[in-house]
């Protein structure tokens, strides 16, 4: 274990709507810091909070580290405010899936995550701008975005709710006709979904992008031609390569995707509506995350 740095100040940005109600994150933070020689502040996100409000709060706090307490949506809010800055961002995972925390190996146990936030080291990772939305994890059109829309509409949360939404999508989602423009080339295909992947796996654990890295100068585009449940199980439980008849992967630093019909679109687990066109480009060294 690294020695604890002395005299740091931490600003915790807490999404009060995150979590399952079993953990009081404010109490957990206060208890963790009770014997440490650090200062901390807790800022609960108000409803409909703007980036300007969060930026102002960060500047006002004069903090050494900003810690996002919530899911991928909360982390994305903080990342937008600190894009291309030197401020380190920590993560206390408190969302439904916590995809980026899993990607970075950050524990869902509160005390262990706090230990990482205090004693971990910042590292630069890249991000992707997708239709003017910052994507730090995964964005996609088609099948998975439709699942997220159905999940958002359901009263039941957690994995049971997600399974219900996935079952509904499996029977009701239709294939798209897409054109993907990468490096001057056009790929035309039917597709169940197209993933713009900064990270390697979804919060559910499905490793959709095993070739991915948060630290290189490209992102991956995964063209899922057929929603083949055996292929998804294969990438979930084995190290076998994709069947190219079902799934193809491309690497790039920018692209344009066009769909014949408007299709469901999500960024970092947040449903964005229906679109015909997706444009994306890499943002290198976008944020500093504590791991």
PDB file of N, CA and C in Angstrom, residues 129-225:
ATOM      1  N   UNK A 129     -15.732  11.895 -28.651  1.00  0.00           N
ATOM      2  CA  UNK A 129     -16.860  12.807 -28.808  1.00  0.00           C
ATOM      3  C   UNK A 129     -17.792  12.204 -29.858  1.00  0.00           C
ATOM      4  N   UNK A 130     -19.023  11.931 -29.452  1.00  0.00           N
ATOM      5  CA  UNK A 130     -19.998  11.280 -30.335  1.00  0.00           C
ATOM      6  C   UNK A 130     -21.216  12.196 -30.460  1.00  0.00           C
ATOM      7  N   UNK A 131     -21.410  12.758 -31.650  1.00  0.00           N
ATOM      8  CA  UNK A 131     -22.523  13.697 -31.861  1.00  0.00           C
ATOM      9  C   UNK A 131     -22.564  14.781 -30.779  1.00  0.00           C
ATOM     10  N   UNK A 132     -21.398  15.345 -30.487  1.00  0.00           N
ATOM     11  CA  UNK A 132     -21.255  16.413 -29.485  1.00  0.00           C
ATOM     12  C   UNK A 132     -21.544  15.955 -28.061  1.00  0.00           C
ATOM     13  N   UNK A 133     -21.593  14.639 -27.834  1.00  0.00           N
ATOM     14  CA  UNK A 133     -21.728  14.077 -26.488  1.00  0.00           C
ATOM     15  C   UNK A 133     -20.408  13.403 -26.111  1.00  0.00           C
ATOM     16  N   UNK A 134     -19.895  13.728 -24.931  1.00  0.00           N
ATOM     17  CA  UNK A 134     -18.674  13.079 -24.463  1.00  0.00           C
ATOM     18  C   UNK A 134     -18.969  11.621 -24.115  1.00  0.00           C
ATOM     19  N   UNK A 135     -18.176  10.713 -24.667  1.00  0.00           N
ATOM     20  CA  UNK A 135     -18.307   9.277 -24.368  1.00  0.00           C
ATOM     21  C   UNK A 135     -17.015   8.812 -23.716  1.00  0.00           C
ATOM     22  N   UNK A 136     -17.098   8.422 -22.461  1.00  0.00           N
ATOM     23  CA  UNK A 136     -15.916   7.914 -21.767  1.00  0.00           C
ATOM     24  C   UNK A 136     -15.912   6.390 -21.705  1.00  0.00           C
ATOM     25  N   UNK A 137     -17.036   5.763 -22.055  1.00  0.00           N
ATOM     26  CA  UNK A 137     -17.170   4.324 -21.901  1.00  0.00           C
ATOM     27  C   UNK A 137     -17.568   3.685 -23.235  1.00  0.00           C
ATOM     28  N   UNK A 138     -18.866   3.565 -23.483  1.00  0.00           N
ATOM     29  CA  UNK A 138     -19.365   2.942 -24.711  1.00  0.00           C
ATOM     30  C   UNK A 138     -20.606   3.674 -25.216  1.00  0.00           C
ATOM     31  N   UNK A 139     -20.658   3.829 -26.515  1.00  0.00           N
ATOM     32  CA  UNK A 139     -21.835   4.386 -27.159  1.00  0.00           C
ATOM     33  C   UNK A 139     -22.285   3.413 -28.241  1.00  0.00           C
ATOM     34  N   UNK A 140     -23.569   3.388 -28.547  1.00  0.00           N
ATOM     35  CA  UNK A 140     -24.005   2.517 -29.632  1.00  0.00           C
ATOM     36  C   UNK A 140     -25.342   2.951 -30.203  1.00  0.00           C
ATOM     37  N   UNK A 141     -25.619   2.432 -31.387  1.00  0.00           N
ATOM     38  CA  UNK A 141     -26.944   2.554 -31.993  1.00  0.00           C
ATOM     39  C   UNK A 141     -27.493   1.149 -32.206  1.00  0.00           C
ATOM     40  N   UNK A 142     -28.825   1.032 -32.124  1.00  0.00           N
ATOM     41  CA  UNK A 142     -29.454  -0.255 -32.394  1.00  0.00           C
ATOM     42  C   UNK A 142     -29.896  -0.997 -31.150  1.00  0.00           C
ATOM     43  N   UNK A 143     -29.566  -2.275 -31.114  1.00  0.00           N
ATOM     44  CA  UNK A 143     -30.134  -3.210 -30.145  1.00  0.00           C
ATOM     45  C   UNK A 143     -29.929  -2.788 -28.692  1.00  0.00           C
ATOM     46  N   UNK A 144     -28.689  -2.507 -28.302  1.00  0.00           N
ATOM     47  CA  UNK A 144     -28.428  -2.182 -26.896  1.00  0.00           C
ATOM     48  C   UNK A 144     -29.062  -0.863 -26.489  1.00  0.00           C
ATOM     49  N   UNK A 145     -29.037   0.133 -27.392  1.00  0.00           N
ATOM     50  CA  UNK A 145     -29.672   1.419 -27.089  1.00  0.00           C
ATOM     51  C   UNK A 145     -31.175   1.228 -26.882  1.00  0.00           C
ATOM     52  N   UNK A 146     -31.762   0.307 -27.650  1.00  0.00           N
ATOM     53  CA  UNK A 146     -33.182   0.003 -27.484  1.00  0.00           C
ATOM     54  C   UNK A 146     -33.433  -0.643 -26.118  1.00  0.00           C
ATOM     55  N   UNK A 147     -32.528  -1.515 -25.683  1.00  0.00           N
ATOM     56  CA  UNK A 147     -32.646  -2.116 -24.346  1.00  0.00           C
ATOM     57  C   UNK A 147     -32.642  -1.021 -23.281  1.00  0.00           C
ATOM     58  N   UNK A 148     -31.728  -0.054 -23.421  1.00  0.00           N
ATOM     59  CA  UNK A 148     -31.629   1.019 -22.430  1.00  0.00           C
ATOM     60  C   UNK A 148     -32.906   1.842 -22.392  1.00  0.00           C
ATOM     61  N   UNK A 149     -33.480   2.107 -23.564  1.00  0.00           N
ATOM     62  CA  UNK A 149     -34.751   2.844 -23.599  1.00  0.00           C
ATOM     63  C   UNK A 149     -35.833   2.065 -22.854  1.00  0.00           C
ATOM     64  N   UNK A 150     -35.946   0.761 -23.132  1.00  0.00           N
ATOM     65  CA  UNK A 150     -36.967  -0.054 -22.461  1.00  0.00           C
ATOM     66  C   UNK A 150     -36.684  -0.146 -20.963  1.00  0.00           C
ATOM     67  N   UNK A 151     -35.403  -0.257 -20.594  1.00  0.00           N
ATOM     68  CA  UNK A 151     -35.013  -0.330 -19.178  1.00  0.00           C
ATOM     69  C   UNK A 151     -35.416   0.953 -18.455  1.00  0.00           C
ATOM     70  N   UNK A 152     -35.189   2.103 -19.102  1.00  0.00           N
ATOM     71  CA  UNK A 152     -35.549   3.385 -18.494  1.00  0.00           C
ATOM     72  C   UNK A 152     -37.055   3.503 -18.286  1.00  0.00           C
ATOM     73  N   UNK A 153     -37.837   2.821 -19.140  1.00  0.00           N
ATOM     74  CA  UNK A 153     -39.295   2.899 -19.059  1.00  0.00           C
ATOM     75  C   UNK A 153     -39.887   1.967 -18.005  1.00  0.00           C
ATOM     76  N   UNK A 154     -39.065   1.009 -17.525  1.00  0.00           N
ATOM     77  CA  UNK A 154     -39.572   0.014 -16.580  1.00  0.00           C
ATOM     78  C   UNK A 154     -39.472   0.516 -15.138  1.00  0.00           C
ATOM     79  N   UNK A 155     -40.438   0.161 -14.277  1.00  0.00           N
ATOM     80  CA  UNK A 155     -40.327   0.515 -12.862  1.00  0.00           C
ATOM     81  C   UNK A 155     -39.293  -0.335 -12.131  1.00  0.00           C
ATOM     82  N   UNK A 156     -39.018  -1.538 -12.648  1.00  0.00           N
ATOM     83  CA  UNK A 156     -38.091  -2.462 -11.991  1.00  0.00           C
ATOM     84  C   UNK A 156     -36.654  -2.156 -12.407  1.00  0.00           C
ATOM     85  N   UNK A 157     -35.743  -1.943 -11.437  1.00  0.00           N
ATOM     86  CA  UNK A 157     -34.343  -1.643 -11.734  1.00  0.00           C
ATOM     87  C   UNK A 157     -33.491  -2.903 -11.527  1.00  0.00           C
ATOM     88  N   UNK A 158     -32.185  -2.731 -11.582  1.00  0.00           N
ATOM     89  CA  UNK A 158     -31.277  -3.845 -11.341  1.00  0.00           C
ATOM     90  C   UNK A 158     -31.239  -4.809 -12.514  1.00  0.00           C
ATOM     91  N   UNK A 159     -30.586  -5.953 -12.291  1.00  0.00           N
ATOM     92  CA  UNK A 159     -30.379  -6.910 -13.371  1.00  0.00           C
ATOM     93  C   UNK A 159     -31.672  -7.571 -13.829  1.00  0.00           C
ATOM     94  N   UNK A 160     -32.654  -7.717 -12.933  1.00  0.00           N
ATOM     95  CA  UNK A 160     -33.935  -8.297 -13.353  1.00  0.00           C
ATOM     96  C   UNK A 160     -34.636  -7.384 -14.350  1.00  0.00           C
ATOM     97  N   UNK A 161     -34.608  -6.091 -14.055  1.00  0.00           N
ATOM     98  CA  UNK A 161     -35.192  -5.129 -14.976  1.00  0.00           C
ATOM     99  C   UNK A 161     -34.461  -5.120 -16.300  1.00  0.00           C
ATOM    100  N   UNK A 162     -33.120  -5.210 -16.242  1.00  0.00           N
ATOM    101  CA  UNK A 162     -32.334  -5.231 -17.464  1.00  0.00           C
ATOM    102  C   UNK A 162     -32.657  -6.476 -18.292  1.00  0.00           C
ATOM    103  N   UNK A 163     -32.820  -7.623 -17.632  1.00  0.00           N
ATOM    104  CA  UNK A 163     -33.138  -8.866 -18.338  1.00  0.00           C
ATOM    105  C   UNK A 163     -34.506  -8.765 -19.028  1.00  0.00           C
ATOM    106  N   UNK A 164     -35.467  -8.144 -18.361  1.00  0.00           N
ATOM    107  CA  UNK A 164     -36.783  -7.955 -18.976  1.00  0.00           C
ATOM    108  C   UNK A 164     -36.690  -7.069 -20.204  1.00  0.00           C
ATOM    109  N   UNK A 165     -35.921  -5.997 -20.088  1.00  0.00           N
ATOM    110  CA  UNK A 165     -35.753  -5.081 -21.217  1.00  0.00           C
ATOM    111  C   UNK A 165     -35.049  -5.774 -22.378  1.00  0.00           C
ATOM    112  N   UNK A 166     -34.033  -6.583 -22.075  1.00  0.00           N
ATOM    113  CA  UNK A 166     -33.294  -7.301 -23.118  1.00  0.00           C
ATOM    114  C   UNK A 166     -34.193  -8.312 -23.824  1.00  0.00           C
ATOM    115  N   UNK A 167     -35.015  -9.010 -23.054  1.00  0.00           N
ATOM    116  CA  UNK A 167     -35.945  -9.983 -23.642  1.00  0.00           C
ATOM    117  C   UNK A 167     -36.923  -9.289 -24.587  1.00  0.00           C
ATOM    118  N   UNK A 168     -37.439  -8.158 -24.163  1.00  0.00           N
ATOM    119  CA  UNK A 168     -38.359  -7.384 -25.005  1.00  0.00           C
ATOM    120  C   UNK A 168     -37.659  -6.947 -26.291  1.00  0.00           C
ATOM    121  N   UNK A 169     -36.418  -6.449 -26.162  1.00  0.00           N
ATOM    122  CA  UNK A 169     -35.674  -5.966 -27.321  1.00  0.00           C
ATOM    123  C   UNK A 169     -35.352  -7.100 -28.290  1.00  0.00           C
ATOM    124  N   UNK A 170     -35.053  -8.266 -27.743  1.00  0.00           N
ATOM    125  CA  UNK A 170     -34.706  -9.424 -28.578  1.00  0.00           C
ATOM    126  C   UNK A 170     -35.836  -9.782 -29.531  1.00  0.00           C
ATOM    127  N   UNK A 171     -37.076  -9.606 -29.080  1.00  0.00           N
ATOM    128  CA  UNK A 171     -38.231  -9.977 -29.891  1.00  0.00           C
ATOM    129  C   UNK A 171     -38.777  -8.828 -30.730  1.00  0.00           C
ATOM    130  N   UNK A 172     -38.416  -7.600 -30.399  1.00  0.00           N
ATOM    131  CA  UNK A 172     -39.047  -6.460 -31.060  1.00  0.00           C
ATOM    132  C   UNK A 172     -38.110  -5.567 -31.870  1.00  0.00           C
ATOM    133  N   UNK A 173     -36.794  -5.697 -31.654  1.00  0.00           N
ATOM    134  CA  UNK A 173     -35.876  -4.820 -32.379  1.00  0.00           C
ATOM    135  C   UNK A 173     -35.630  -5.343 -33.791  1.00  0.00           C
ATOM    136  N   UNK A 174     -35.555  -4.412 -34.751  1.00  0.00           N
ATOM    137  CA  UNK A 174     -35.326  -4.767 -36.153  1.00  0.00           C
ATOM    138  C   UNK A 174     -33.925  -4.342 -36.576  1.00  0.00           C
ATOM    139  N   UNK A 175     -33.386  -5.045 -37.559  1.00  0.00           N
ATOM    140  CA  UNK A 175     -32.060  -4.715 -38.064  1.00  0.00           C
ATOM    141  C   UNK A 175     -32.048  -3.351 -38.750  1.00  0.00           C
ATOM    142  N   UNK A 176     -30.841  -2.759 -38.808  1.00  0.00           N
ATOM    143  CA  UNK A 176     -30.634  -1.483 -39.475  1.00  0.00           C
ATOM    144  C   UNK A 176     -29.865  -1.722 -40.782  1.00  0.00           C
ATOM    145  N   UNK A 177     -29.981  -0.778 -41.682  1.00  0.00           N
ATOM    146  CA  UNK A 177     -29.098  -0.726 -42.853  1.00  0.00           C
ATOM    147  C   UNK A 177     -28.168   0.456 -42.634  1.00  0.00           C
ATOM    148  N   UNK A 178     -26.864   0.174 -42.463  1.00  0.00           N
ATOM    149  CA  UNK A 178     -25.925   1.229 -42.102  1.00  0.00           C
ATOM    150  C   UNK A 178     -24.793   1.353 -43.116  1.00  0.00           C
ATOM    151  N   UNK A 179     -24.262   2.571 -43.201  1.00  0.00           N
ATOM    152  CA  UNK A 179     -23.035   2.849 -43.948  1.00  0.00           C
ATOM    153  C   UNK A 179     -22.049   3.474 -42.967  1.00  0.00           C
ATOM    154  N   UNK A 180     -20.882   2.850 -42.845  1.00  0.00           N
ATOM    155  CA  UNK A 180     -19.854   3.335 -41.926  1.00  0.00           C
ATOM    156  C   UNK A 180     -18.683   3.857 -42.751  1.00  0.00           C
ATOM    157  N   UNK A 181     -18.339   5.136 -42.574  1.00  0.00           N
ATOM    158  CA  UNK A 181     -17.226   5.749 -43.302  1.00  0.00           C
ATOM    159  C   UNK A 181     -16.026   5.859 -42.363  1.00  0.00           C
ATOM    160  N   UNK A 182     -14.964   5.100 -42.701  1.00  0.00           N
ATOM    161  CA  UNK A 182     -13.739   5.080 -41.903  1.00  0.00           C
ATOM    162  C   UNK A 182     -12.544   5.217 -42.835  1.00  0.00           C
ATOM    163  N   UNK A 183     -11.690   6.203 -42.591  1.00  0.00           N
ATOM    164  CA  UNK A 183     -10.446   6.371 -43.348  1.00  0.00           C
ATOM    165  C   UNK A 183     -10.669   6.356 -44.857  1.00  0.00           C
ATOM    166  N   UNK A 184     -11.714   7.047 -45.303  1.00  0.00           N
ATOM    167  CA  UNK A 184     -11.980   7.154 -46.733  1.00  0.00           C
ATOM    168  C   UNK A 184     -12.673   5.958 -47.345  1.00  0.00           C
ATOM    169  N   UNK A 185     -12.938   4.928 -46.540  1.00  0.00           N
ATOM    170  CA  UNK A 185     -13.626   3.735 -47.041  1.00  0.00           C
ATOM    171  C   UNK A 185     -15.055   3.698 -46.517  1.00  0.00           C
ATOM    172  N   UNK A 186     -15.925   3.023 -47.264  1.00  0.00           N
ATOM    173  CA  UNK A 186     -17.315   2.845 -46.841  1.00  0.00           C
ATOM    174  C   UNK A 186     -17.610   1.372 -46.629  1.00  0.00           C
ATOM    175  N   UNK A 187     -18.184   1.076 -45.467  1.00  0.00           N
ATOM    176  CA  UNK A 187     -18.640  -0.288 -45.175  1.00  0.00           C
ATOM    177  C   UNK A 187     -20.162  -0.254 -45.131  1.00  0.00           C
ATOM    178  N   UNK A 188     -20.800  -1.008 -45.988  1.00  0.00           N
ATOM    179  CA  UNK A 188     -22.266  -1.081 -46.005  1.00  0.00           C
ATOM    180  C   UNK A 188     -22.693  -2.442 -45.483  1.00  0.00           C
ATOM    181  N   UNK A 189     -23.665  -2.447 -44.576  1.00  0.00           N
ATOM    182  CA  UNK A 189     -24.057  -3.719 -43.960  1.00  0.00           C
ATOM    183  C   UNK A 189     -25.410  -3.596 -43.284  1.00  0.00           C
ATOM    184  N   UNK A 190     -26.082  -4.748 -43.163  1.00  0.00           N
ATOM    185  CA  UNK A 190     -27.165  -4.835 -42.194  1.00  0.00           C
ATOM    186  C   UNK A 190     -26.524  -4.966 -40.819  1.00  0.00           C
ATOM    187  N   UNK A 191     -27.197  -4.472 -39.799  1.00  0.00           N
ATOM    188  CA  UNK A 191     -26.613  -4.535 -38.457  1.00  0.00           C
ATOM    189  C   UNK A 191     -27.699  -4.590 -37.405  1.00  0.00           C
ATOM    190  N   UNK A 192     -27.439  -5.356 -36.345  1.00  0.00           N
ATOM    191  CA  UNK A 192     -28.295  -5.317 -35.162  1.00  0.00           C
ATOM    192  C   UNK A 192     -27.904  -4.156 -34.268  1.00  0.00           C
ATOM    193  N   UNK A 193     -26.579  -3.879 -34.215  1.00  0.00           N
ATOM    194  CA  UNK A 193     -26.118  -2.677 -33.525  1.00  0.00           C
ATOM    195  C   UNK A 193     -24.706  -2.354 -33.975  1.00  0.00           C
ATOM    196  N   UNK A 194     -24.329  -1.093 -33.782  1.00  0.00           N
ATOM    197  CA  UNK A 194     -22.961  -0.646 -34.045  1.00  0.00           C
ATOM    198  C   UNK A 194     -22.479   0.049 -32.780  1.00  0.00           C
ATOM    199  N   UNK A 195     -21.322  -0.401 -32.275  1.00  0.00           N
ATOM    200  CA  UNK A 195     -20.793   0.105 -31.013  1.00  0.00           C
ATOM    201  C   UNK A 195     -19.566   0.977 -31.280  1.00  0.00           C
ATOM    202  N   UNK A 196     -19.545   2.157 -30.687  1.00  0.00           N
ATOM    203  CA  UNK A 196     -18.349   3.000 -30.650  1.00  0.00           C
ATOM    204  C   UNK A 196     -17.744   2.789 -29.273  1.00  0.00           C
ATOM    205  N   UNK A 197     -16.597   2.113 -29.249  1.00  0.00           N
ATOM    206  CA  UNK A 197     -16.089   1.567 -27.989  1.00  0.00           C
ATOM    207  C   UNK A 197     -14.804   2.257 -27.558  1.00  0.00           C
ATOM    208  N   UNK A 198     -14.898   3.026 -26.491  1.00  0.00           N
ATOM    209  CA  UNK A 198     -13.711   3.554 -25.829  1.00  0.00           C
ATOM    210  C   UNK A 198     -13.169   2.505 -24.860  1.00  0.00           C
ATOM    211  N   UNK A 199     -14.073   1.814 -24.188  1.00  0.00           N
ATOM    212  CA  UNK A 199     -13.717   0.778 -23.208  1.00  0.00           C
ATOM    213  C   UNK A 199     -13.857  -0.610 -23.834  1.00  0.00           C
ATOM    214  N   UNK A 200     -13.665  -1.641 -23.011  1.00  0.00           N
ATOM    215  CA  UNK A 200     -13.702  -3.011 -23.538  1.00  0.00           C
ATOM    216  C   UNK A 200     -15.019  -3.734 -23.277  1.00  0.00           C
ATOM    217  N   UNK A 201     -15.709  -3.373 -22.171  1.00  0.00           N
ATOM    218  CA  UNK A 201     -16.875  -4.175 -21.810  1.00  0.00           C
ATOM    219  C   UNK A 201     -18.001  -3.322 -21.252  1.00  0.00           C
ATOM    220  N   UNK A 202     -19.209  -3.855 -21.397  1.00  0.00           N
ATOM    221  CA  UNK A 202     -20.381  -3.225 -20.801  1.00  0.00           C
ATOM    222  C   UNK A 202     -20.378  -3.463 -19.293  1.00  0.00           C
ATOM    223  N   UNK A 203     -21.185  -2.672 -18.594  1.00  0.00           N
ATOM    224  CA  UNK A 203     -21.304  -2.832 -17.152  1.00  0.00           C
ATOM    225  C   UNK A 203     -21.844  -4.180 -16.738  1.00  0.00           C
ATOM    226  N   UNK A 204     -22.539  -4.850 -17.660  1.00  0.00           N
ATOM    227  CA  UNK A 204     -23.057  -6.194 -17.386  1.00  0.00           C
ATOM    228  C   UNK A 204     -21.960  -7.245 -17.385  1.00  0.00           C
ATOM    229  N   UNK A 205     -20.765  -6.878 -17.890  1.00  0.00           N
ATOM    230  CA  UNK A 205     -19.653  -7.824 -17.962  1.00  0.00           C
ATOM    231  C   UNK A 205     -19.397  -8.351 -19.354  1.00  0.00           C
ATOM    232  N   UNK A 206     -20.293  -8.079 -20.305  1.00  0.00           N
ATOM    233  CA  UNK A 206     -20.099  -8.554 -21.675  1.00  0.00           C
ATOM    234  C   UNK A 206     -18.920  -7.807 -22.297  1.00  0.00           C
ATOM    235  N   UNK A 207     -17.889  -8.543 -22.691  1.00  0.00           N
ATOM    236  CA  UNK A 207     -16.669  -7.946 -23.240  1.00  0.00           C
ATOM    237  C   UNK A 207     -16.831  -7.812 -24.751  1.00  0.00           C
ATOM    238  N   UNK A 208     -17.430  -6.713 -25.160  1.00  0.00           N
ATOM    239  CA  UNK A 208     -17.744  -6.488 -26.565  1.00  0.00           C
ATOM    240  C   UNK A 208     -16.516  -6.064 -27.358  1.00  0.00           C
ATOM    241  N   UNK A 209     -15.471  -5.559 -26.674  1.00  0.00           N
ATOM    242  CA  UNK A 209     -14.317  -4.973 -27.364  1.00  0.00           C
ATOM    243  C   UNK A 209     -13.006  -5.413 -26.718  1.00  0.00           C
ATOM    244  N   UNK A 210     -12.662  -6.691 -26.847  1.00  0.00           N
ATOM    245  CA  UNK A 210     -11.467  -7.193 -26.156  1.00  0.00           C
ATOM    246  C   UNK A 210     -10.163  -6.550 -26.627  1.00  0.00           C
ATOM    247  N   UNK A 211     -10.154  -5.922 -27.803  1.00  0.00           N
ATOM    248  CA  UNK A 211      -8.929  -5.292 -28.310  1.00  0.00           C
ATOM    249  C   UNK A 211      -8.750  -3.863 -27.797  1.00  0.00           C
ATOM    250  N   UNK A 212      -9.711  -3.351 -27.053  1.00  0.00           N
ATOM    251  CA  UNK A 212      -9.722  -1.938 -26.692  1.00  0.00           C
ATOM    252  C   UNK A 212      -8.711  -1.558 -25.620  1.00  0.00           C
ATOM    253  N   UNK A 213      -8.353  -0.270 -25.612  1.00  0.00           N
ATOM    254  CA  UNK A 213      -7.496   0.309 -24.585  1.00  0.00           C
ATOM    255  C   UNK A 213      -7.939   1.736 -24.350  1.00  0.00           C
ATOM    256  N   UNK A 214      -7.943   2.148 -23.094  1.00  0.00           N
ATOM    257  CA  UNK A 214      -8.303   3.524 -22.742  1.00  0.00           C
ATOM    258  C   UNK A 214      -7.151   4.490 -22.959  1.00  0.00           C
ATOM    259  N   UNK A 215      -5.988   3.985 -23.354  1.00  0.00           N
ATOM    260  CA  UNK A 215      -4.796   4.822 -23.407  1.00  0.00           C
ATOM    261  C   UNK A 215      -4.177   4.944 -24.798  1.00  0.00           C
ATOM    262  N   UNK A 216      -4.773   4.330 -25.815  1.00  0.00           N
ATOM    263  CA  UNK A 216      -4.196   4.453 -27.150  1.00  0.00           C
ATOM    264  C   UNK A 216      -4.849   5.611 -27.903  1.00  0.00           C
ATOM    265  N   UNK A 217      -4.472   5.796 -29.154  1.00  0.00           N
ATOM    266  CA  UNK A 217      -4.937   6.956 -29.922  1.00  0.00           C
ATOM    267  C   UNK A 217      -6.063   6.616 -30.878  1.00  0.00           C
ATOM    268  N   UNK A 218      -6.720   5.494 -30.660  1.00  0.00           N
ATOM    269  CA  UNK A 218      -7.849   5.093 -31.501  1.00  0.00           C
ATOM    270  C   UNK A 218      -8.976   4.570 -30.612  1.00  0.00           C
ATOM    271  N   UNK A 219     -10.161   4.466 -31.206  1.00  0.00           N
ATOM    272  CA  UNK A 219     -11.244   3.734 -30.565  1.00  0.00           C
ATOM    273  C   UNK A 219     -11.683   2.636 -31.531  1.00  0.00           C
ATOM    274  N   UNK A 220     -12.483   1.729 -31.040  1.00  0.00           N
ATOM    275  CA  UNK A 220     -12.938   0.614 -31.865  1.00  0.00           C
ATOM    276  C   UNK A 220     -14.395   0.812 -32.278  1.00  0.00           C
ATOM    277  N   UNK A 221     -14.708   0.288 -33.457  1.00  0.00           N
ATOM    278  CA  UNK A 221     -16.080   0.257 -33.960  1.00  0.00           C
ATOM    279  C   UNK A 221     -16.444  -1.206 -34.130  1.00  0.00           C
ATOM    280  N   UNK A 222     -17.466  -1.645 -33.418  1.00  0.00           N
ATOM    281  CA  UNK A 222     -17.879  -3.050 -33.483  1.00  0.00           C
ATOM    282  C   UNK A 222     -19.187  -3.121 -34.243  1.00  0.00           C
ATOM    283  N   UNK A 223     -19.131  -3.753 -35.391  1.00  0.00           N
ATOM    284  CA  UNK A 223     -20.301  -3.939 -36.243  1.00  0.00           C
ATOM    285  C   UNK A 223     -20.906  -5.308 -35.923  1.00  0.00           C
ATOM    286  N   UNK A 224     -22.038  -5.301 -35.241  1.00  0.00           N
ATOM    287  CA  UNK A 224     -22.716  -6.550 -34.885  1.00  0.00           C
ATOM    288  C   UNK A 224     -23.781  -6.800 -35.956  1.00  0.00           C
ATOM    289  N   UNK A 225     -23.459  -7.696 -36.885  1.00  0.00           N
ATOM    290  CA  UNK A 225     -24.345  -7.923 -38.027  1.00  0.00           C
ATOM    291  C   UNK A 225     -25.595  -8.697 -37.618  1.00  0.00           C
TER     292      UNK A 225
END
